[in-house]
Amino acid sequence: MTDSPNTVPNVDAGEIAKFNALAEQWWDPNSQFRPLHDINPLRLNYIDERVSLPGKKVIDIGCGGGLLSEGMARRGANVTGIDMGEAPLAVARIHAEQAGVEVEYLQTPAEKIAEERAGQYDVVTCLEMLEHVPDPSSVIRACATLVKPGGHVFFSTINRNPKAFMFAIVGAEYVLRLLPRGTHEYAKLIKPSELAGWARDAALDVKDTTGMVYNPLTQVYKLNRDVSVNYLMYARKGD
Ligand code: SAH
């Protein structure tokens, strides 16, 4: 039986519907997924530099159309991607097949796969997803359950403060129209301190927090220390 997004507790069916509606454009770098295309090489390098992806067993939580999952598989990782959106998963499967890249894609909630596959993964990634979930701490606990002792966990999301509101919502959705209106809701954005607190509560050690900064003039993203809008967080589970 597949899990319908309407019947799973920690899934917002409205959020899943937003991504289902846009899924066909997922791999078009000039579409509303452009920001994900633009940040993909940066985050792939950030992850690869810390874990050395070749041969690693990786699970990507909230994988969407598979930009990160497929990117990690191309770098030699053995990747499973999970999401609750049927359409993004269908797009991800077709893209991987056409590209000749092997990725296991499953429609299942993080909490459920964590019960089934506890401690099986070297690396867990959960990028640009937590701000779409009713209870992010529950997904973070699931990530901590999935990773092996000594393994690596990566999160990314958007900070919650007036500058993040201006850049990530007003700027990106209304002025530059990089993203559809309503993609992000201010109240669901997550401060690094909150994310770090939930990670620590799940027995993860936070090792690094890095900003992903967009320059609207050059239209280029860079990684740096400014975590005031978009950011990545890297944590490890103790041995
Ligand atoms: N992680 C991908 C996609 C980000 S878009 C990337 O960074 O490239 C956010 C994704 O989270 C969407 O595909 C959406 O369907 C998924 N999502 C939202 N809530 C979810 C939930 N509760 N469980 C699983 N996936 C979810």
Coordinates of C-alpha atoms and ligand atoms in Angstrom, one line a residue:
M1 CA 0.0 0.0 0.0
T2 CA 1.3 3.5 -0.7
D3 CA 0.9 6.3 1.8
S4 CA -1.4 9.0 0.6
P5 CA -0.2 12.5 1.7
N6 CA -3.6 13.1 3.1
T7 CA -3.4 10.3 5.7
V8 CA 0.1 10.6 7.0
P9 CA 0.3 12.7 10.2
N10 CA 3.5 14.7 9.6
V11 CA 2.7 15.6 6.0
D12 CA 1.0 18.8 4.8
A13 CA -1.1 17.7 1.8
G14 CA -1.2 21.3 0.6
E15 CA 2.6 21.5 0.4
I16 CA 2.7 18.2 -1.5
A17 CA 0.1 19.4 -3.9
K18 CA 2.2 22.5 -4.7
F19 CA 5.2 20.4 -5.7
N20 CA 3.0 17.9 -7.6
A21 CA 1.6 20.7 -9.7
L22 CA 5.0 21.9 -10.8
A23 CA 6.8 18.6 -11.2
E24 CA 7.0 18.5 -15.0
Q25 CA 9.3 21.5 -14.9
W26 CA 11.7 20.0 -12.3
W27 CA 14.7 19.5 -14.6
D28 CA 14.2 22.7 -16.6
P29 CA 16.9 25.0 -15.4
N30 CA 15.0 28.0 -16.6
S31 CA 11.8 27.1 -14.7
Q32 CA 10.7 27.9 -11.2
F33 CA 13.2 25.2 -10.1
R34 CA 16.1 27.4 -11.3
P35 CA 17.2 28.2 -7.7
L36 CA 17.6 24.4 -7.0
H37 CA 19.6 24.0 -10.2
D38 CA 21.8 26.9 -9.3
I39 CA 22.6 25.7 -5.8
N40 CA 23.0 22.0 -6.8
P41 CA 26.7 22.0 -7.6
L42 CA 27.5 24.0 -4.4
R43 CA 25.6 21.7 -2.1
L44 CA 26.9 18.6 -3.9
N45 CA 30.5 19.8 -3.4
Y46 CA 29.7 20.7 0.2
I47 CA 28.5 17.2 0.9
D48 CA 31.2 15.4 -1.2
E49 CA 34.0 17.3 0.5
R50 CA 32.8 16.1 3.9
V51 CA 31.8 12.5 3.2
S52 CA 33.5 11.4 -0.1
L53 CA 30.4 10.2 -1.9
P54 CA 31.8 7.3 -4.0
G55 CA 30.5 4.0 -2.5
K56 CA 28.5 5.7 0.3
K57 CA 25.0 4.5 1.1
V58 CA 22.9 7.7 1.1
I59 CA 19.2 8.5 1.7
D60 CA 17.8 11.8 0.4
I61 CA 14.7 12.8 2.4
G62 CA 12.2 15.0 0.4
C63 CA 14.1 14.4 -2.8
G64 CA 11.5 15.9 -5.1
G65 CA 12.4 15.5 -8.8
G66 CA 15.8 14.1 -7.9
L67 CA 18.3 16.9 -8.6
L68 CA 20.4 16.2 -5.5
S69 CA 19.7 12.4 -5.4
E70 CA 20.8 11.9 -9.0
G71 CA 23.7 14.2 -8.6
M72 CA 25.0 12.2 -5.6
A73 CA 24.4 8.9 -7.6
R74 CA 26.4 10.4 -10.5
R75 CA 29.3 10.9 -8.1
G76 CA 29.3 7.3 -7.2
A77 CA 27.0 7.1 -4.2
N78 CA 24.3 4.4 -3.8
V79 CA 21.2 6.6 -3.4
T80 CA 17.7 6.2 -2.1
G81 CA 15.4 9.2 -2.5
I82 CA 12.1 9.5 -0.7
D83 CA 9.3 12.0 -1.1
M84 CA 5.5 12.1 -0.5
G85 CA 4.8 13.7 -3.9
E86 CA 3.9 11.3 -6.6
A87 CA 4.5 13.5 -9.5
P88 CA 8.1 14.7 -8.5
L89 CA 9.0 11.0 -7.9
A90 CA 7.7 10.0 -11.3
V91 CA 9.8 12.7 -12.9
A92 CA 12.8 11.7 -10.8
R93 CA 12.4 8.0 -11.9
I94 CA 12.1 8.9 -15.6
H95 CA 15.0 11.3 -15.5
A96 CA 17.3 8.7 -13.8
E97 CA 16.3 6.0 -16.2
Q98 CA 16.9 8.2 -19.3
A99 CA 20.3 9.3 -17.9
G100 CA 21.2 5.7 -17.1
V101 CA 21.8 6.5 -13.4
E102 CA 20.5 4.1 -10.8
V103 CA 18.6 5.6 -7.9
E104 CA 15.9 4.0 -5.7
Y105 CA 12.9 6.3 -5.4
L106 CA 10.1 5.6 -2.9
Q107 CA 6.9 7.3 -1.9
T108 CA 7.0 7.0 1.9
P109 CA 7.2 9.3 4.9
A110 CA 10.6 9.8 6.6
E111 CA 9.3 8.5 9.9
K112 CA 8.2 5.2 8.3
I113 CA 11.4 4.5 6.4
A114 CA 13.3 5.3 9.6
E115 CA 11.5 2.4 11.4
E116 CA 12.2 0.1 8.5
R117 CA 15.8 1.0 7.8
A118 CA 17.3 2.3 11.1
G119 CA 21.0 2.7 11.1
Q120 CA 21.5 1.6 7.5
Y121 CA 22.9 4.8 5.9
D122 CA 26.4 6.4 5.8
V123 CA 24.8 9.7 4.8
V124 CA 21.4 11.3 5.2
T125 CA 20.4 14.5 3.3
C126 CA 17.3 16.5 3.8
L127 CA 17.6 19.8 1.8
E128 CA 15.0 22.5 1.3
M129 CA 12.3 20.3 2.8
L130 CA 12.0 20.9 6.5
E131 CA 10.2 24.3 6.0
H132 CA 7.4 22.4 4.3
V133 CA 6.6 20.0 7.1
P134 CA 4.2 20.4 10.1
D135 CA 6.8 19.0 12.6
P136 CA 10.4 19.4 11.4
S137 CA 11.8 17.9 14.6
S138 CA 10.1 14.6 13.9
V139 CA 11.8 14.5 10.4
I140 CA 15.1 15.4 12.0
R141 CA 14.7 12.5 14.5
A142 CA 14.0 10.2 11.6
C143 CA 17.2 11.4 9.8
A144 CA 19.1 10.7 13.0
T145 CA 17.6 7.2 13.2
L146 CA 18.4 6.4 9.6
V147 CA 22.1 7.3 9.9
K148 CA 24.8 4.8 11.1
P149 CA 26.8 5.6 14.2
G150 CA 29.5 7.9 13.1
G151 CA 27.5 8.8 9.9
H152 CA 26.8 12.2 8.4
V153 CA 23.6 14.2 8.2
F154 CA 23.0 17.3 6.1
F155 CA 20.0 19.8 6.3
S156 CA 19.3 23.0 4.5
T157 CA 16.5 25.4 4.9
I158 CA 15.7 29.2 5.2
N159 CA 16.3 31.3 8.2
R160 CA 13.4 33.3 9.9
N161 CA 14.1 37.0 10.3
P162 CA 13.1 40.2 8.6
K163 CA 16.0 40.0 6.0
A164 CA 15.0 36.4 5.2
F165 CA 11.4 37.5 4.7
M166 CA 12.6 40.3 2.3
F167 CA 15.0 38.1 0.3
A168 CA 13.4 34.6 0.4
I169 CA 9.8 35.6 0.2
V170 CA 9.3 39.2 -1.1
G171 CA 12.4 39.2 -3.3
A172 CA 12.3 35.7 -4.7
E173 CA 8.5 35.2 -5.0
Y174 CA 7.2 38.8 -5.7
V175 CA 10.1 40.9 -7.2
L176 CA 12.4 38.6 -9.0
R177 CA 9.7 35.9 -9.4
L178 CA 12.3 33.1 -9.1
L179 CA 9.8 31.0 -7.2
P180 CA 6.0 30.8 -7.4
R181 CA 4.1 32.9 -4.9
G182 CA 3.3 30.9 -1.8
T183 CA 6.3 28.6 -2.1
H184 CA 7.4 29.6 1.4
E185 CA 5.5 30.6 4.4
Y186 CA 7.2 32.9 6.9
A187 CA 6.1 31.1 10.0
K188 CA 7.5 27.8 8.8
L189 CA 11.0 29.1 8.2
I190 CA 13.6 27.8 10.7
K191 CA 16.3 29.6 12.6
P192 CA 19.8 27.9 12.7
S193 CA 19.5 27.8 16.5
E194 CA 16.2 26.0 16.3
L195 CA 17.5 23.5 13.7
A196 CA 20.7 22.9 15.8
G197 CA 18.5 22.4 18.9
W198 CA 16.4 19.8 17.2
A199 CA 19.5 18.1 15.8
R200 CA 21.1 18.0 19.3
D201 CA 17.8 16.6 20.8
A202 CA 18.1 13.8 18.2
A203 CA 21.7 13.1 19.5
L204 CA 23.4 14.6 16.5
D205 CA 26.6 16.8 16.9
V206 CA 26.4 19.9 14.8
K207 CA 29.7 20.4 13.0
D208 CA 29.1 23.3 10.6
T209 CA 26.6 25.8 9.5
T210 CA 27.2 27.6 6.1
G211 CA 25.3 30.2 4.3
M212 CA 24.1 30.0 0.7
V213 CA 24.0 33.6 -0.5
Y214 CA 22.3 34.8 -3.7
N215 CA 23.5 37.9 -5.4
P216 CA 20.6 39.2 -7.5
L217 CA 22.9 41.4 -9.7
T218 CA 25.3 38.6 -10.8
Q219 CA 22.5 36.0 -10.3
V220 CA 25.1 33.8 -8.7
Y221 CA 24.9 31.7 -5.5
K222 CA 27.9 31.3 -3.2
L223 CA 28.6 29.5 0.0
N224 CA 29.9 31.7 2.8
R225 CA 29.5 32.5 6.5
D226 CA 26.3 34.6 6.1
V227 CA 23.5 32.3 7.3
S228 CA 20.9 35.1 7.5
V229 CA 18.8 33.7 4.6
N230 CA 19.5 30.3 3.1
Y231 CA 21.8 27.9 4.9
L232 CA 23.2 24.4 5.1
M233 CA 23.9 22.5 8.4
Y234 CA 26.2 19.5 8.7
A235 CA 25.9 17.1 11.7
R236 CA 27.3 13.7 12.7
K237 CA 26.0 10.9 14.9
G238 CA 28.3 9.8 17.6
D239 CA 30.0 6.4 17.3
Ligands
SAH1 N1 15.3 18.2 -1.6 C1 15.0 18.5 -3.0 C2 13.6 19.0 -3.2 C3 13.2 20.2 -2.4 S1 11.5 20.8 -2.7 C4 16.0 19.5 -3.4 O1 16.5 20.3 -2.6 O2 16.4 19.6 -4.6 C5 10.7 20.1 -1.3 C6 10.3 18.7 -1.5 O3 9.8 18.2 -0.2 C7 9.1 18.5 -2.4 O4 9.4 17.5 -3.4 C8 7.9 18.0 -1.5 O5 7.1 17.0 -2.2 C9 8.7 17.3 -0.4 N2 8.0 17.2 0.9 C10 7.3 18.2 1.5 N3 6.8 17.7 2.7 C11 7.2 16.4 2.7 C12 7.0 15.4 3.7 N4 6.3 15.6 4.8 N5 7.5 14.2 3.5 C13 8.3 14.0 2.3 N6 8.5 14.9 1.4 C14 7.9 16.1 1.6

